[in-house]
Structures are given as C-alpha cells and as structure tokens.
mmCIF file of C-alpha atoms in Angstrom:
data_model
loop_
_atom_site.group_PDB
_atom_site.id
_atom_site.type_symbol
_atom_site.label_atom_id
_atom_site.label_comp_id
_atom_site.label_asym_id
_atom_site.label_seq_id
_atom_site.Cartn_x
_atom_site.Cartn_y
_atom_site.Cartn_z
ATOM 1 C CA MET A 1 0.752 -21.488 -7.443
ATOM 2 C CA SER A 2 -2.833 -20.289 -6.819
ATOM 3 C CA ASN A 3 -3.486 -23.445 -4.788
ATOM 4 C CA GLN A 4 -0.657 -22.396 -2.538
ATOM 5 C CA VAL A 5 -2.029 -18.925 -2.209
ATOM 6 C CA LEU A 6 -5.483 -20.295 -1.519
ATOM 7 C CA ALA A 7 -4.214 -22.664 1.218
ATOM 8 C CA HIS A 8 -2.127 -19.749 2.793
ATOM 9 C CA LEU A 9 -5.316 -17.398 2.710
ATOM 10 C CA GLU A 10 -7.278 -20.221 4.358
ATOM 11 C CA ASP A 11 -4.733 -20.634 7.219
ATOM 12 C CA LEU A 12 -4.857 -16.868 7.736
ATOM 13 C CA VAL A 13 -8.633 -16.696 7.867
ATOM 14 C CA ASN A 14 -8.555 -19.703 10.361
ATOM 15 C CA ALA A 15 -5.981 -17.877 12.481
ATOM 16 C CA LEU A 16 -7.944 -14.773 12.505
ATOM 17 C CA ASN A 17 -11.174 -16.537 13.315
ATOM 18 C CA ILE A 18 -9.403 -18.210 16.327
ATOM 19 C CA SER A 19 -8.193 -14.836 17.578
ATOM 20 C CA LEU A 20 -11.711 -13.432 17.088
ATOM 21 C CA PHE A 21 -13.261 -16.079 19.220
ATOM 22 C CA THR A 22 -10.770 -16.258 21.904
ATOM 23 C CA ASN A 23 -10.100 -12.669 22.194
ATOM 24 C CA LYS A 24 -6.390 -13.173 22.184
ATOM 25 C CA THR A 25 -5.270 -10.310 20.158
ATOM 26 C CA TYR A 26 -4.303 -6.613 20.226
ATOM 27 C CA PHE A 27 -6.960 -5.737 17.515
ATOM 28 C CA SER A 28 -10.701 -5.028 17.906
ATOM 29 C CA GLN A 29 -13.275 -7.611 16.869
ATOM 30 C CA SER A 30 -14.272 -5.157 13.930
ATOM 31 C CA GLU A 31 -10.704 -4.923 12.821
ATOM 32 C CA ILE A 32 -10.323 -8.650 12.809
ATOM 33 C CA GLN A 33 -13.701 -9.106 10.995
ATOM 34 C CA GLN A 34 -12.659 -6.565 8.383
ATOM 35 C CA GLN A 35 -9.444 -8.405 7.637
ATOM 36 C CA ILE A 36 -11.305 -11.769 7.411
ATOM 37 C CA ASP A 37 -13.797 -10.159 5.009
ATOM 38 C CA ILE A 38 -10.750 -8.867 2.919
ATOM 39 C CA LEU A 39 -9.199 -12.330 2.978
ATOM 40 C CA GLU A 40 -12.392 -14.055 1.834
ATOM 41 C CA ASP A 41 -12.823 -11.569 -1.033
ATOM 42 C CA ILE A 42 -9.257 -12.376 -2.098
ATOM 43 C CA LYS A 43 -9.952 -15.992 -2.016
ATOM 44 C CA GLU A 44 -13.185 -15.457 -4.090
ATOM 45 C CA TYR A 45 -11.102 -13.384 -6.590
ATOM 46 C CA ILE A 46 -8.401 -16.114 -7.028
ATOM 47 C CA ASN A 47 -11.159 -18.758 -7.555
ATOM 48 C CA LYS A 48 -12.850 -16.527 -10.245
ATOM 49 C CA SER A 49 -9.554 -15.505 -11.826
ATOM 50 C CA GLU A 50 -8.577 -18.947 -12.613
ATOM 51 C CA SER A 51 -11.862 -19.468 -14.687
ATOM 52 C CA GLU A 52 -13.096 -16.091 -15.842
ATOM 53 C CA PHE A 53 -9.961 -14.015 -16.149
ATOM 54 C CA ALA A 54 -7.580 -16.325 -17.732
ATOM 55 C CA THR A 55 -7.594 -14.922 -21.271
ATOM 56 C CA GLU A 56 -4.955 -12.616 -22.524
ATOM 57 C CA ASN A 57 -7.510 -10.279 -24.075
ATOM 58 C CA ILE A 58 -8.768 -9.258 -20.685
ATOM 59 C CA THR A 59 -5.278 -8.670 -19.391
ATOM 60 C CA GLU A 60 -4.337 -6.695 -22.646
ATOM 61 C CA GLU A 61 -7.470 -4.554 -22.360
ATOM 62 C CA ALA A 62 -6.811 -3.727 -18.650
ATOM 63 C CA LEU A 63 -3.261 -2.956 -19.441
ATOM 64 C CA LEU A 64 -4.297 -0.605 -22.219
ATOM 65 C CA ASN A 65 -6.911 1.119 -20.260
ATOM 66 C CA ASP A 66 -4.293 1.574 -17.375
ATOM 67 C CA ILE A 67 -1.775 3.114 -19.676
ATOM 68 C CA LEU A 68 -4.327 5.448 -21.393
ATOM 69 C CA ASN A 69 -5.513 6.474 -17.899
ATOM 70 C CA ASN A 70 -1.936 7.238 -16.794
ATOM 71 C CA PRO A 71 -0.245 8.543 -19.889
ATOM 72 C CA GLU A 72 2.824 10.100 -18.300
ATOM 73 C CA SER A 73 4.183 7.224 -16.365
ATOM 74 C CA LEU A 74 3.802 3.521 -15.957
ATOM 75 C CA THR A 75 1.950 2.259 -12.921
ATOM 76 C CA PRO A 76 2.970 -0.812 -10.911
ATOM 77 C CA PHE A 77 0.059 -2.744 -12.647
ATOM 78 C CA ALA A 78 1.259 -1.715 -16.061
ATOM 79 C CA ILE A 79 4.868 -2.662 -15.298
ATOM 80 C CA SER A 80 3.817 -6.069 -14.030
ATOM 81 C CA TYR A 81 1.702 -6.892 -17.097
ATOM 82 C CA ILE A 82 3.939 -5.480 -19.842
ATOM 83 C CA PRO A 83 4.519 -8.341 -22.432
ATOM 84 C CA ALA A 84 7.926 -9.944 -22.080
ATOM 85 C CA ASP A 85 9.161 -8.970 -25.581
ATOM 86 C CA LEU A 86 8.744 -5.258 -24.475
ATOM 87 C CA LYS A 87 10.060 -5.404 -21.046
ATOM 88 C CA ASP A 88 13.670 -5.153 -22.227
ATOM 89 C CA GLU A 89 12.577 -1.858 -24.369
ATOM 90 C CA ILE A 90 11.069 -0.075 -21.125
ATOM 91 C CA SER A 91 13.949 1.821 -19.323
ATOM 92 C CA LEU A 92 13.248 1.412 -15.607
ATOM 93 C CA THR A 93 16.122 2.093 -13.191
ATOM 94 C CA ASP A 94 16.428 0.391 -9.626
ATOM 95 C CA THR A 95 15.305 3.587 -8.173
ATOM 96 C CA ASP A 96 12.139 3.530 -10.328
ATOM 97 C CA LYS A 97 11.481 0.026 -9.226
ATOM 98 C CA PHE A 98 11.990 0.733 -5.700
ATOM 99 C CA GLU A 99 9.807 3.902 -5.694
ATOM 100 C CA ILE A 100 6.940 1.873 -7.536
ATOM 101 C CA GLU A 101 7.342 -0.822 -4.803
ATOM 102 C CA VAL A 102 7.153 1.632 -1.836
ATOM 103 C CA ILE A 103 4.125 3.515 -3.351
ATOM 104 C CA ASN A 104 2.366 0.279 -4.031
ATOM 105 C CA LEU A 105 2.844 -0.893 -0.520
ATOM 106 C CA ILE A 106 1.685 2.293 1.026
ATOM 107 C CA ASN A 107 -1.383 2.480 -1.234
ATOM 108 C CA LYS A 108 -2.365 -1.020 -0.004
ATOM 109 C CA ALA A 109 -1.992 0.087 3.789
ATOM 110 C CA LYS A 110 -4.857 1.331 5.826
ATOM 111 C CA ASP A 111 -5.414 5.064 5.331
ATOM 112 C CA LYS A 112 -2.524 4.984 2.783
ATOM 113 C CA ARG A 113 -0.024 5.611 5.559
ATOM 114 C CA MET A 114 2.826 3.432 6.572
ATOM 115 C CA SER A 115 5.706 3.655 9.187
ATOM 116 C CA LEU A 116 9.353 3.408 8.480
ATOM 117 C CA ASN A 117 9.474 0.279 10.518
ATOM 118 C CA ASN A 118 6.594 -1.250 8.718
ATOM 119 C CA LEU A 119 8.122 -0.314 5.359
ATOM 120 C CA LEU A 120 11.345 -2.009 6.327
ATOM 121 C CA VAL A 121 9.575 -5.317 7.104
ATOM 122 C CA ALA A 122 7.031 -5.043 4.062
ATOM 123 C CA LEU A 123 9.884 -4.399 1.655
ATOM 124 C CA LYS A 124 11.908 -7.473 2.985
ATOM 125 C CA LEU A 125 8.833 -9.500 2.525
ATOM 126 C CA THR A 126 7.837 -8.364 -0.940
ATOM 127 C CA THR A 127 11.232 -7.754 -2.625
ATOM 128 C CA GLY A 128 13.578 -10.042 -0.420
ATOM 129 C CA ILE A 129 15.865 -7.035 0.141
ATOM 130 C CA ALA A 130 16.664 -6.056 3.748
ATOM 131 C CA TYR A 131 17.374 -2.385 3.644
ATOM 132 C CA SER A 132 19.188 -0.645 6.347
ATOM 133 C CA ARG A 133 17.127 1.887 8.244
ATOM 134 C CA SER A 134 19.254 4.837 7.235
ATOM 135 C CA ILE A 135 19.319 3.800 3.497
ATOM 136 C CA LEU A 136 15.574 3.345 3.392
ATOM 137 C CA ASN A 137 15.139 6.668 5.439
ATOM 138 C CA ASN A 138 17.462 8.470 2.762
ATOM 139 C CA ARG A 139 15.468 7.014 -0.081
ATOM 140 C CA LEU A 140 12.082 8.017 1.376
ATOM 141 C CA TYR A 141 13.560 11.506 1.977
ATOM 142 C CA ARG A 142 14.360 11.835 -1.747
ATOM 143 C CA MET A 143 10.875 10.595 -2.558
ATOM 144 C CA VAL A 144 9.336 13.224 -0.406
ATOM 145 C CA LYS A 145 11.574 15.935 -2.003
ATOM 146 C CA LYS A 146 10.313 14.733 -5.428
ATOM 147 C CA ASP A 147 6.605 15.021 -4.130
ATOM 148 C CA ILE A 148 5.766 11.411 -4.861
ATOM 149 C CA LEU A 149 5.551 10.683 -1.156
ATOM 150 C CA PHE A 150 4.685 12.805 1.886
ATOM 151 C CA SER A 151 5.593 12.810 5.558
ATOM 152 C CA VAL A 152 2.618 12.879 7.813
ATOM 153 C CA PRO A 153 3.106 16.230 9.695
ATOM 154 C CA GLY A 154 3.721 15.728 13.410
ATOM 155 C CA ARG A 155 4.494 12.036 13.063
ATOM 156 C CA LYS A 156 8.096 11.074 12.653
ATOM 157 C CA GLY A 157 8.752 8.178 10.372
ATOM 158 C CA LEU A 158 5.134 8.062 8.939
ATOM 159 C CA TYR A 159 4.760 8.324 5.190
ATOM 160 C CA THR A 160 1.703 8.483 2.994
ATOM 161 C CA THR A 161 0.799 8.831 -0.749
ATOM 162 C CA ASN A 162 -2.005 11.216 0.108
ATOM 163 C CA ARG A 163 -1.017 14.739 -0.936
ATOM 164 C CA ASP A 164 -3.771 16.436 0.957
ATOM 165 C CA ILE A 165 -2.516 15.154 4.364
ATOM 166 C CA GLN A 166 -0.730 18.458 4.744
ATOM 167 C CA TYR A 167 -3.862 20.416 4.468
ATOM 168 C CA GLU A 168 -5.713 17.906 6.817
ATOM 169 C CA SER A 169 -3.010 18.339 9.420
ATOM 170 C CA ASN A 170 -2.879 22.152 9.252
ATOM 171 C CA LYS A 171 -6.724 22.175 9.649
ATOM 172 C CA GLU A 172 -6.573 19.915 12.792
ATOM 173 C CA GLU A 173 -3.712 22.216 14.167
ATOM 174 C CA SER A 174 -5.783 25.365 13.510
ATOM 175 C CA ARG A 175 -8.808 23.621 15.354
ATOM 176 C CA GLU A 176 -6.603 22.866 18.360
ATOM 177 C CA VAL A 177 -5.221 26.284 18.480
ATOM 178 C CA ASP A 178 -8.901 27.703 18.380
ATOM 179 C CA LEU A 179 -9.956 25.390 21.229
ATOM 180 C CA TYR A 180 -6.857 26.354 23.222
ATOM 181 C CA ASN A 181 -7.694 30.130 22.867
ATOM 182 C CA GLU A 182 -11.324 29.495 23.735
ATOM 183 C CA GLU A 183 -10.419 27.768 26.972
ATOM 184 C CA ILE A 184 -7.953 30.635 27.843
ATOM 185 C CA ASN A 185 -10.613 33.185 27.279
#
C-alpha cells in the first residue's frame, strides 16, 4: 500500500515539476513549489513511518493524547485509530461520519476554506459517494446551524471551520465603509 502511495506521490511531484519548468499552469511558481514541498514532506513521512512509527504503542499513545485533549467528542484521528474491538461500541451515525469527513477535508484545505463545488469533488474522491448539490448544500446548512461549520460572509457557497471568519469579515467591511466615507468627504 505505502509503495503505491509513494509511487503516486512521485508522479505528482514530477507533474508539478514539469508544470513549474514549462509555465503551463494557472498557478504561480511559488504555489507550485509549495505543493512540491508538501508532497516531498509526505513522502518523507511515509518512508519514516514504515520504520519508526510501526509499533502499536506509539499509535495508542497518540490516540490517548488525542482523546484527553478532546474529551467531549472524538476527532477524525481518534475514530480512525480506535481499536477494532471498540469500534462496534462507539455510536456514530452516518451524519456524524459525514460531518467528520467534511470538517477533516476543510481543515486540510488552504486557509481552512472550501467551496461547495470542491466539497462535491473531494467527498466523491475520499468517500466514493457522489452527493447531489442540493443534498450536500442542505447538509452543510445544518452544520452551519449547529455552529460546527461557518459560511464565509459575502461569498456564496464558501465554507470554513474558522469561527473567527465572521469577525474578520466585519472588520474588513468596516474598513471599506471608512475608506468610502473618507473618499466622499
């Protein structure tokens, strides 16, 4: 499995390097270089994980730390490393699993923001489930109402896990109004 992942990462790095040197991309050179660096770090981590992190004790210790640091709810990390004999005892609904997947995806995205379109594609790639736009939109709306996900103000169909985005947006709007008022005076 890890050999397949490493081969895929190598292909991605090569493709990014080609687009970097040929300038045949919509992304800036710094964005491409940043992605290459991230992929190289992932490759390095996978290589290390096969030798250094293979013991169960390290996984169990990380799981315990995660649970102790998040005592009210299980994180995506905790859920993925719960021992098999306990998984049947943990009560997770399909909605819980969906919400964890969405939050996990958005947290991995740049600036912890993701559009509805990108979520549709990312969920299909990660879960294999092709949600209809209206169903996904309804589920995201319910997540927003539960305050576990937030709409980016002024940006239709853009979601974030950053609670402070509301305050940042209000500050920006206040600055824009102040600048407008200065121009008028």
